Short mmCIF file of C-alpha atoms in Angstrom, two decimals:
data_model
loop_
_atom_site.label_atom_id
_atom_site.label_comp_id
_atom_site.label_asym_id
_atom_site.label_seq_id
_atom_site.Cartn_x
_atom_site.Cartn_y
_atom_site.Cartn_z
CA MET A 1 -73.10 44.46 -79.21
CA LYS A 2 -75.01 47.08 -77.25
CA ILE A 3 -72.75 49.03 -74.90
CA ALA A 4 -73.88 51.30 -72.08
CA ILE A 5 -71.48 53.77 -70.47
CA THR A 6 -72.82 54.60 -67.03
CA GLY A 7 -71.92 56.42 -63.85
CA THR A 8 -72.89 59.58 -62.04
CA HIS A 9 -72.83 62.93 -63.84
CA SER A 10 -69.58 64.65 -64.81
CA THR A 11 -67.57 61.45 -65.19
CA GLY A 12 -66.88 61.61 -68.93
CA LYS A 13 -69.58 59.24 -70.20
CA THR A 14 -70.41 61.19 -73.35
CA THR A 15 -66.74 61.80 -74.19
CA LEU A 16 -65.93 58.11 -73.84
CA ALA A 17 -69.00 56.95 -75.76
CA ARG A 18 -68.14 59.26 -78.66
CA ALA A 19 -64.49 58.16 -78.59
CA ILE A 20 -65.48 54.49 -78.68
CA ALA A 21 -67.91 55.13 -81.52
CA GLU A 22 -65.20 56.86 -83.55
CA ARG A 23 -62.43 54.39 -82.77
CA PHE A 24 -64.48 51.25 -83.44
CA ASP A 25 -66.76 52.64 -86.13
CA MET A 26 -70.03 51.97 -84.37
CA PRO A 27 -73.14 54.16 -83.99
CA TYR A 28 -73.27 56.49 -81.00
CA ILE A 29 -76.73 56.97 -79.54
CA ARG A 30 -77.21 59.83 -77.17
CA GLY A 31 -78.64 58.48 -73.95
CA ASP A 32 -78.45 61.44 -71.59
CA LYS A 33 -81.21 63.71 -72.91
CA ALA A 34 -82.13 65.01 -69.46
CA VAL A 35 -81.49 68.68 -70.28
CA ASP A 36 -83.66 68.63 -73.40
CA ILE A 37 -86.46 66.65 -71.75
CA CYS A 38 -86.58 68.93 -68.70
CA LYS A 39 -86.69 72.06 -70.88
CA ILE A 40 -89.59 70.67 -72.90
CA LEU A 41 -91.63 69.36 -69.97
CA PHE A 42 -90.85 72.04 -67.38
CA PRO A 43 -89.41 75.14 -69.08
CA GLY A 44 -87.47 77.41 -66.76
CA LYS A 45 -87.49 74.92 -63.89
CA ASP A 46 -84.38 73.32 -62.38
CA VAL A 47 -84.36 69.52 -62.34
CA ASN A 48 -83.64 69.40 -58.61
CA LEU A 49 -86.66 71.63 -57.89
CA LEU A 50 -89.24 69.46 -59.62
CA THR A 51 -92.07 68.22 -57.43
CA VAL A 52 -92.37 64.50 -56.78
CA GLU A 53 -95.12 64.27 -59.38
CA GLU A 54 -93.04 66.19 -61.92
CA GLN A 55 -89.98 64.05 -61.24
CA TRP A 56 -92.13 60.95 -61.72
CA LYS A 57 -93.20 62.22 -65.15
CA PHE A 58 -89.63 63.26 -65.97
CA GLN A 59 -88.19 59.81 -65.22
CA HIS A 60 -90.84 58.15 -67.40
CA GLU A 61 -89.70 60.36 -70.29
CA MET A 62 -86.06 59.52 -69.54
CA PHE A 63 -86.98 55.83 -69.65
CA ARG A 64 -88.54 56.25 -73.09
CA ALA A 65 -85.50 58.17 -74.31
CA PHE A 66 -83.18 55.36 -73.20
CA ASP A 67 -85.24 52.92 -75.30
CA GLU A 68 -83.58 54.25 -78.46
CA ALA A 69 -80.38 52.26 -77.89
CA ILE A 70 -82.28 49.03 -77.27
CA GLU A 71 -84.48 49.51 -80.32
CA HIS A 72 -81.51 50.31 -82.56
CA ALA A 73 -80.83 47.52 -85.04
CA GLY A 74 -77.29 46.29 -84.50
CA SER A 75 -74.38 47.39 -82.35
CA CYS A 76 -74.24 50.80 -80.70
CA VAL A 77 -72.72 52.66 -77.77
CA THR A 78 -74.72 55.00 -75.56
CA ASP A 79 -73.82 57.38 -72.73
CA GLY A 80 -76.63 56.38 -70.40
CA PHE A 81 -79.25 53.70 -69.87
CA HIS A 82 -82.45 52.94 -67.99
CA LEU A 83 -80.86 52.03 -64.67
CA THR A 84 -80.04 55.64 -63.77
CA CYS A 85 -83.75 56.53 -63.67
CA ILE A 86 -83.86 55.04 -60.17
CA PRO A 87 -81.00 56.85 -58.37
CA TYR A 88 -81.71 60.26 -59.89
CA GLY A 89 -85.45 60.07 -59.29
CA GLU A 90 -85.03 58.92 -55.70
CA THR A 91 -82.23 61.35 -54.85
CA PHE A 92 -83.92 64.44 -56.30
CA THR A 93 -87.15 63.65 -54.40
CA ASN A 94 -85.43 62.51 -51.20
CA GLY A 95 -87.12 59.14 -51.69
CA GLY A 96 -90.56 60.64 -52.21
CA ILE A 97 -90.92 59.12 -55.66
CA ARG A 98 -91.16 55.66 -54.08
CA ALA A 99 -94.67 56.54 -52.88
CA MET A 100 -95.96 57.08 -56.41
CA ASN A 101 -98.53 54.58 -57.64
CA GLY A 102 -96.80 52.02 -59.86
CA TYR A 103 -93.26 52.85 -58.77
CA ARG A 104 -92.37 49.24 -57.93
CA GLU A 105 -93.53 48.10 -61.37
CA PHE A 106 -91.59 50.96 -62.94
CA CYS A 107 -88.39 49.77 -61.22
CA GLN A 108 -89.00 46.25 -62.51
CA LYS A 109 -89.28 47.61 -66.05
CA VAL A 110 -86.07 49.60 -65.50
CA HIS A 111 -84.18 46.43 -64.60
CA GLU A 112 -85.73 44.44 -67.46
CA ALA A 113 -84.65 47.08 -69.96
CA SER A 114 -81.20 47.50 -68.40
CA ARG A 115 -80.48 43.78 -68.76
CA LYS A 116 -80.83 44.08 -72.53
CA MET A 117 -77.43 45.78 -72.72
CA ASP A 118 -74.61 43.41 -73.67
CA LEU A 119 -71.79 45.32 -71.99
CA ILE A 120 -72.03 47.81 -69.13
CA ILE A 121 -69.05 50.09 -68.50
CA TYR A 122 -69.00 52.06 -65.25
CA LEU A 123 -66.94 55.24 -64.84
CA PRO A 124 -65.94 56.28 -61.30
CA PRO A 125 -66.19 59.98 -60.35
CA GLU A 126 -62.42 60.44 -60.58
CA ILE A 127 -62.39 63.69 -62.56
CA CYS A 128 -63.35 67.14 -61.31
CA LEU A 129 -67.02 68.06 -61.09
CA GLU A 130 -68.01 70.52 -63.81
CA ASP A 131 -70.88 72.98 -63.76
CA ASP A 132 -73.29 71.74 -66.43
CA ASP A 133 -75.79 74.56 -65.81
CA PHE A 134 -78.43 71.91 -65.23
CA ARG A 135 -77.80 69.96 -62.04
CA PRO A 136 -76.65 71.61 -58.81
CA LYS A 137 -72.85 71.85 -58.67
CA SER A 138 -72.65 69.65 -55.59
CA GLU A 139 -69.98 67.03 -55.06
CA GLY A 140 -72.12 65.50 -52.32
CA LEU A 141 -74.99 65.03 -54.79
CA ARG A 142 -72.67 63.53 -57.40
CA LEU A 143 -71.26 61.04 -54.89
CA ASP A 144 -74.70 60.13 -53.54
CA ILE A 145 -75.81 59.30 -57.09
CA ASP A 146 -72.61 57.34 -57.65
CA LYS A 147 -73.17 55.27 -54.52
CA SER A 148 -76.74 54.46 -55.59
CA ILE A 149 -75.65 53.47 -59.10
CA LEU A 150 -72.95 51.15 -57.75
CA GLN A 151 -75.43 49.50 -55.40
CA LEU A 152 -77.82 48.85 -58.30
CA LEU A 153 -75.01 47.59 -60.53
CA GLU A 154 -74.21 44.83 -58.04
CA GLU A 155 -77.09 42.90 -59.65
CA TYR A 156 -75.31 43.07 -63.03
CA ASN A 157 -72.07 42.03 -64.64
CA PHE A 158 -70.20 45.26 -65.30
CA ASN A 159 -66.69 46.49 -65.94
CA ILE A 160 -64.84 49.50 -64.60
CA VAL A 161 -62.54 51.62 -66.75
CA HIS A 162 -60.68 54.68 -65.59
CA GLY A 163 -57.93 57.12 -66.45
CA SER A 164 -57.56 59.41 -69.44
CA VAL A 165 -59.81 59.09 -72.49
CA ASP A 166 -57.06 57.18 -74.32
CA GLU A 167 -56.66 54.84 -71.35
CA ARG A 168 -60.40 54.28 -71.11
CA VAL A 169 -60.70 53.51 -74.83
CA ARG A 170 -57.73 51.15 -74.62
CA GLN A 171 -59.26 49.33 -71.63
CA PHE A 172 -62.60 49.11 -73.44
CA GLY A 173 -60.89 47.59 -76.48
CA SER A 174 -59.37 44.90 -74.29
CA ILE A 175 -62.58 44.20 -72.35
CA SER A 176 -64.72 43.96 -75.48
CA GLY A 177 -62.11 42.02 -77.43
CA LEU A 178 -62.32 44.57 -80.24
CA GLU A 179 -58.70 45.69 -80.08
CA LYS A 180 -55.34 44.65 -78.71
CA THR A 181 -52.41 47.00 -78.10
CA PHE A 182 -48.85 46.57 -76.95
CA MET A 183 -50.05 47.37 -73.41
CA ASP A 184 -51.55 43.88 -73.27
CA ASN A 185 -47.95 42.71 -72.82
CA TYR A 186 -47.73 44.72 -69.57
CA ILE A 187 -48.64 42.36 -66.73
CA ALA A 188 -48.92 42.95 -62.98
CA LEU A 189 -48.90 40.34 -60.23
CA GLU A 190 -51.21 41.33 -57.39
CA GLY A 191 -52.22 39.72 -54.12
CA LEU A 192 -51.93 39.82 -50.35
CA PRO A 193 -48.48 40.16 -48.74
CA ARG A 194 -46.45 36.94 -48.91
CA SER A 195 -48.63 35.49 -51.67
CA GLY A 196 -45.49 34.52 -53.56
CA LYS A 197 -45.27 37.36 -56.08
CA SER A 198 -41.51 37.89 -55.83
CA THR A 199 -40.81 34.15 -55.86
CA GLN A 200 -42.98 33.68 -58.92
CA LEU A 201 -41.23 36.50 -60.77
CA LYS A 202 -37.87 34.76 -60.31
CA MET A 203 -39.31 31.44 -61.46
CA LEU A 204 -40.98 33.12 -64.44
CA GLN A 205 -37.65 34.58 -65.50
CA GLU A 206 -36.03 31.16 -65.41
CA LYS A 207 -38.88 29.49 -67.29
CA SER A 208 -39.01 32.27 -69.89
CA ALA A 209 -35.28 31.99 -70.53
CA LYS A 210 -35.64 28.25 -71.14
CA LYS A 211 -38.61 28.80 -73.46
CA GLY A 212 -36.95 31.64 -75.36
CA LEU A 213 -39.57 34.20 -74.35
CA GLU A 214 -38.33 37.77 -74.13
CA LEU A 215 -39.72 38.60 -70.70
CA TYR A 216 -38.56 41.48 -68.54
CA VAL A 217 -39.22 41.68 -64.80
CA CYS A 218 -39.41 45.22 -63.47
CA ARG A 219 -36.91 46.18 -60.81
CA ARG A 220 -38.43 47.66 -57.67
CA ASN A 221 -36.30 50.72 -57.09
CA ASN A 222 -35.64 52.01 -53.61
CA SER A 223 -36.50 55.54 -54.71
CA SER A 224 -36.76 58.54 -52.42
CA PHE A 225 -40.54 58.15 -52.68
CA MET A 226 -40.44 54.57 -51.40
CA LYS A 227 -38.02 55.50 -48.62
CA GLU A 228 -40.40 58.23 -47.51
CA PHE A 229 -43.33 55.79 -47.80
CA LYS A 230 -41.65 53.23 -45.52
CA LYS A 231 -40.67 55.92 -43.04
CA ILE A 232 -44.15 57.38 -42.59
CA ARG A 233 -45.80 53.93 -42.71
CA ALA A 234 -43.74 52.92 -39.70
CA GLU A 235 -44.97 55.97 -37.79
CA ASP A 236 -48.77 55.69 -38.25
CA SER A 237 -50.43 54.32 -41.39
CA TYR A 238 -53.87 55.62 -40.47
CA ALA A 239 -52.84 59.16 -39.54
CA ASN A 240 -50.54 59.54 -42.55
CA THR A 241 -52.80 57.95 -45.16
CA ARG A 242 -52.91 60.84 -47.64
CA HIS A 243 -49.13 61.24 -47.63
CA LEU A 244 -48.65 57.48 -47.92
CA ILE A 245 -50.88 57.29 -50.98
CA GLU A 246 -49.03 60.10 -52.71
CA MET A 247 -45.62 58.54 -52.03
CA ASN A 248 -46.81 55.09 -53.08
CA VAL A 249 -48.17 56.30 -56.42
CA LYS A 250 -45.08 58.42 -57.11
CA SER A 251 -42.92 55.39 -56.35
CA LEU A 252 -44.89 53.22 -58.79
CA LEU A 253 -44.69 55.88 -61.50
CA TYR A 254 -40.94 56.14 -60.91
CA ASP A 255 -40.64 52.35 -61.26
CA PHE A 256 -42.69 52.42 -64.47
CA GLU A 257 -40.48 55.06 -66.06
CA SER A 258 -37.11 53.89 -64.70
CA ASN A 259 -37.76 50.39 -66.03
CA ASP A 260 -38.45 51.85 -69.50
CA VAL A 261 -41.72 49.95 -69.64
CA LEU A 262 -43.13 51.72 -72.70
CA GLU A 263 -39.89 51.36 -74.64
CA ARG A 264 -39.68 47.65 -73.82
CA LEU A 265 -43.29 47.05 -74.79
CA ASP A 266 -42.73 48.91 -78.04
CA LYS A 267 -39.92 46.46 -78.85
CA GLY A 268 -42.28 43.53 -78.33
CA GLN A 269 -41.11 42.49 -74.88
CA VAL A 270 -43.43 41.08 -72.23
CA VAL A 271 -43.04 43.19 -69.08
CA VAL A 272 -44.09 41.89 -65.66
CA CYS A 273 -44.16 43.87 -62.41
CA ASP A 274 -44.67 43.00 -58.76
CA ARG A 275 -47.73 44.99 -57.65
CA GLN A 276 -49.21 48.05 -59.26
CA LYS A 277 -52.19 50.37 -58.83
CA PHE A 278 -54.52 47.76 -57.31
CA THR A 279 -52.17 47.38 -54.35
CA VAL A 280 -52.72 51.09 -53.69
CA ILE A 281 -56.47 50.87 -54.20
CA THR A 282 -57.06 47.83 -51.98
CA MET A 283 -54.67 48.80 -49.20
CA PHE A 284 -55.84 52.38 -48.82
CA CYS A 285 -59.50 51.58 -49.32
CA ALA A 286 -59.08 49.13 -46.43
CA LEU A 287 -57.59 52.02 -44.45
CA GLY A 288 -60.86 53.92 -44.88
CA ASN A 289 -60.33 55.97 -48.04
CA GLU A 290 -63.08 56.26 -50.64
CA LEU A 291 -62.76 54.18 -53.80
CA HIS A 292 -63.35 57.13 -56.14
CA GLU A 293 -60.56 59.08 -54.43
CA LEU A 294 -58.15 56.21 -55.03
CA TYR A 295 -59.11 55.98 -58.68
CA ALA A 296 -58.44 59.73 -58.91
CA THR A 297 -55.04 59.44 -57.25
CA THR A 298 -53.94 56.53 -59.48
CA TYR A 299 -55.38 58.25 -62.57
CA ASP A 300 -52.00 58.81 -64.25
CA LEU A 301 -50.58 55.39 -63.44
CA PRO A 302 -50.99 53.25 -66.61
CA MET A 303 -53.35 50.31 -66.24
CA PRO A 304 -51.66 46.93 -66.79
CA GLY A 305 -52.91 45.02 -69.80
CA LYS A 306 -53.40 42.01 -67.57
CA VAL A 307 -53.60 41.56 -63.79
CA ILE A 308 -52.77 38.14 -62.35
CA TYR A 309 -54.13 37.83 -58.83
CA LEU A 310 -52.34 35.30 -56.60
CA ASP A 311 -55.02 34.14 -54.20
CA ILE A 312 -54.16 33.12 -50.64
CA SER A 313 -56.07 33.40 -47.36
CA PRO A 314 -55.50 36.29 -44.93
CA GLU A 315 -54.43 33.73 -42.32
CA THR A 316 -51.73 32.39 -44.63
CA SER A 317 -50.56 35.90 -45.46
CA VAL A 318 -50.20 36.88 -41.81
CA SER A 319 -48.54 33.61 -40.74
CA ARG A 320 -45.98 33.89 -43.54
CA SER A 321 -45.23 37.48 -42.55
CA ILE A 322 -44.63 36.32 -38.99
CA LEU A 323 -42.36 33.46 -40.11
CA THR A 324 -40.28 35.66 -42.42
CA ARG A 325 -40.18 38.51 -39.89
CA GLN A 326 -40.88 40.96 -42.68
CA GLY A 327 -44.26 42.16 -41.55
CA SER A 328 -45.27 45.74 -40.88
CA ALA A 329 -48.12 46.26 -38.43
CA LEU A 330 -50.67 46.11 -41.25
CA LYS A 331 -49.21 42.91 -42.69
CA LEU A 332 -49.66 41.27 -39.30
CA ASP A 333 -53.25 42.48 -38.91
CA ARG A 334 -55.55 39.62 -39.97
CA ASP A 335 -58.69 41.78 -39.96
CA PHE A 336 -56.99 44.33 -42.19
CA GLN A 337 -55.77 41.68 -44.63
CA THR A 338 -59.27 40.16 -44.67
CA GLU A 339 -60.64 43.50 -45.83
CA VAL A 340 -57.88 43.83 -48.45
CA LYS A 341 -58.79 40.38 -49.79
CA ARG A 342 -62.48 41.32 -49.90
CA LEU A 343 -61.59 44.36 -51.99
CA TYR A 344 -59.43 42.31 -54.37
CA GLU A 345 -62.31 39.87 -54.79
CA TRP A 346 -64.73 42.73 -55.50
CA LEU A 347 -62.43 44.37 -58.04
CA ALA A 348 -61.44 41.12 -59.79
CA PRO A 349 -64.45 40.70 -62.14
CA LYS A 350 -64.78 44.45 -62.72
CA HIS A 351 -61.22 44.72 -64.02
CA GLY A 352 -60.86 41.23 -65.46
CA PHE A 353 -58.25 39.84 -63.05
CA HIS A 354 -56.91 36.37 -63.81
CA LYS A 355 -57.22 34.59 -60.47
CA ILE A 356 -54.73 31.85 -59.59
CA ASP A 357 -54.80 29.61 -56.53
CA ALA A 358 -51.44 30.38 -54.89
CA LEU A 359 -51.74 27.73 -52.16
CA ARG A 360 -50.13 25.01 -54.28
CA MET A 361 -46.71 23.83 -55.34
CA ARG A 362 -44.67 26.75 -56.65
CA GLU A 363 -44.00 24.99 -59.95
CA GLU A 364 -47.73 24.53 -60.59
CA ILE A 365 -48.36 28.21 -59.93
CA THR A 366 -45.54 29.23 -62.27
CA GLU A 367 -46.96 27.03 -65.01
CA ASP A 368 -50.40 28.63 -64.66
CA ILE A 369 -48.97 32.16 -64.67
CA PHE A 370 -46.79 31.40 -67.68
CA ARG A 371 -49.80 30.03 -69.54
CA GLU A 372 -51.78 33.18 -68.77
CA ILE A 373 -48.92 35.37 -69.96
CA ILE A 374 -48.11 33.76 -73.27
CA GLN A 375 -51.52 32.36 -74.27
CA GLU A 376 -49.69 30.06 -76.71
CA GLU A 377 -47.31 32.76 -77.91
CA PRO A 378 -46.14 36.19 -76.70
CA HIS A 379 -48.33 39.05 -77.82
CA ASP A 380 -46.90 41.54 -80.31
CA TRP A 381 -49.75 43.88 -81.05
CA GLY A 382 -47.79 46.97 -82.01
CA ARG A 383 -48.29 50.37 -80.45
CA GLY A 384 -51.88 50.77 -81.61
CA THR A 385 -53.36 54.05 -80.43
CA TYR A 386 -51.94 54.02 -76.93
CA ARG A 387 -49.92 56.93 -75.68
CA ILE A 388 -48.90 58.41 -72.34
CA GLU A 389 -48.04 62.04 -71.82
CA LYS A 390 -44.92 61.67 -69.68
CA GLU A 391 -44.04 65.34 -69.69
CA ASN A 392 -47.41 66.39 -68.33
CA SER A 393 -47.90 63.46 -65.98
CA THR A 394 -48.98 64.57 -62.53
CA ILE A 395 -50.08 62.94 -59.30
CA ARG A 396 -53.70 63.67 -58.54
CA THR A 397 -54.49 64.31 -54.91
CA TRP A 398 -57.57 65.60 -53.13
#
């Protein structure tokens, strides 16, 4: 298996690639040799100050350097691959590189080489930008590169991992199938409002009791954070977005800890919760916040081992909210819920959601969810290498 860790600069690609190599005993091949190549080709010159012709030569050398991972016999993990030749070359030349003779053919070769990777892992720019003494310390530049990389990745199957190094390694282990941990027993139901999450949790409890499965459903606590969230949401969701995000994440962290999730998982229980970090990401991205900012803010919220997405239409969601008279202004906004659904659909393959048609008989839905949860028998993987630093856990804001 050839694995490429990609993303804009200062996202932790090298750290993750080395951690994966060590954890899973596979060769690490250095992909990002930009500093060395630039020093050899253009000594004393900053990469962002190269002429178009120099940048053209530089990206050809980067392409050849990325070949090492492809030419390696057997599995390996690398912290960069051919695809990034395009966004960096175009950004540093303000598009001027596109006028170079043979550029279209070069891009075709970039894509051909990039498709030789078996697994592409994308890292969002959720951690602070560091000064690498090579590229300009510009958050705008970093985000421009990130946007270009994401646009190019839309032509590929790729996965997103985020959080601490331990979290990223754990998510990689699950995605690749190389390792299971007790966190795979931590399951979140996600979906639009009124998609039946709460109903399904009750039915799952009943079915689990009959089947003898030790399943725990997390209580949603009416914490001070959630009370504050509901209060400011009622005032103006758009104007109070930053405060709402902070209260929502703090509320979810409180629920995680007050339900003793880690302790229950350690005892071999299956733990299921109603909504988690992807509710925050989809809702507040739909409110106009940037995706990378939402990854940063949910950084310390543990990623569920499995996300089950209950799929209904925005029209059904809104009509049910009207019928139950439980709808906030956003829950009654069809356009808003349409955007939330679009975001769920975009995130689903990147994070491996298990999608279930929730416009059926409740019993059929429960059966499908139960089957996804147990996969013949409840998981009991042991603690593995997963850990969470509760004492130092903080909420990241921007």
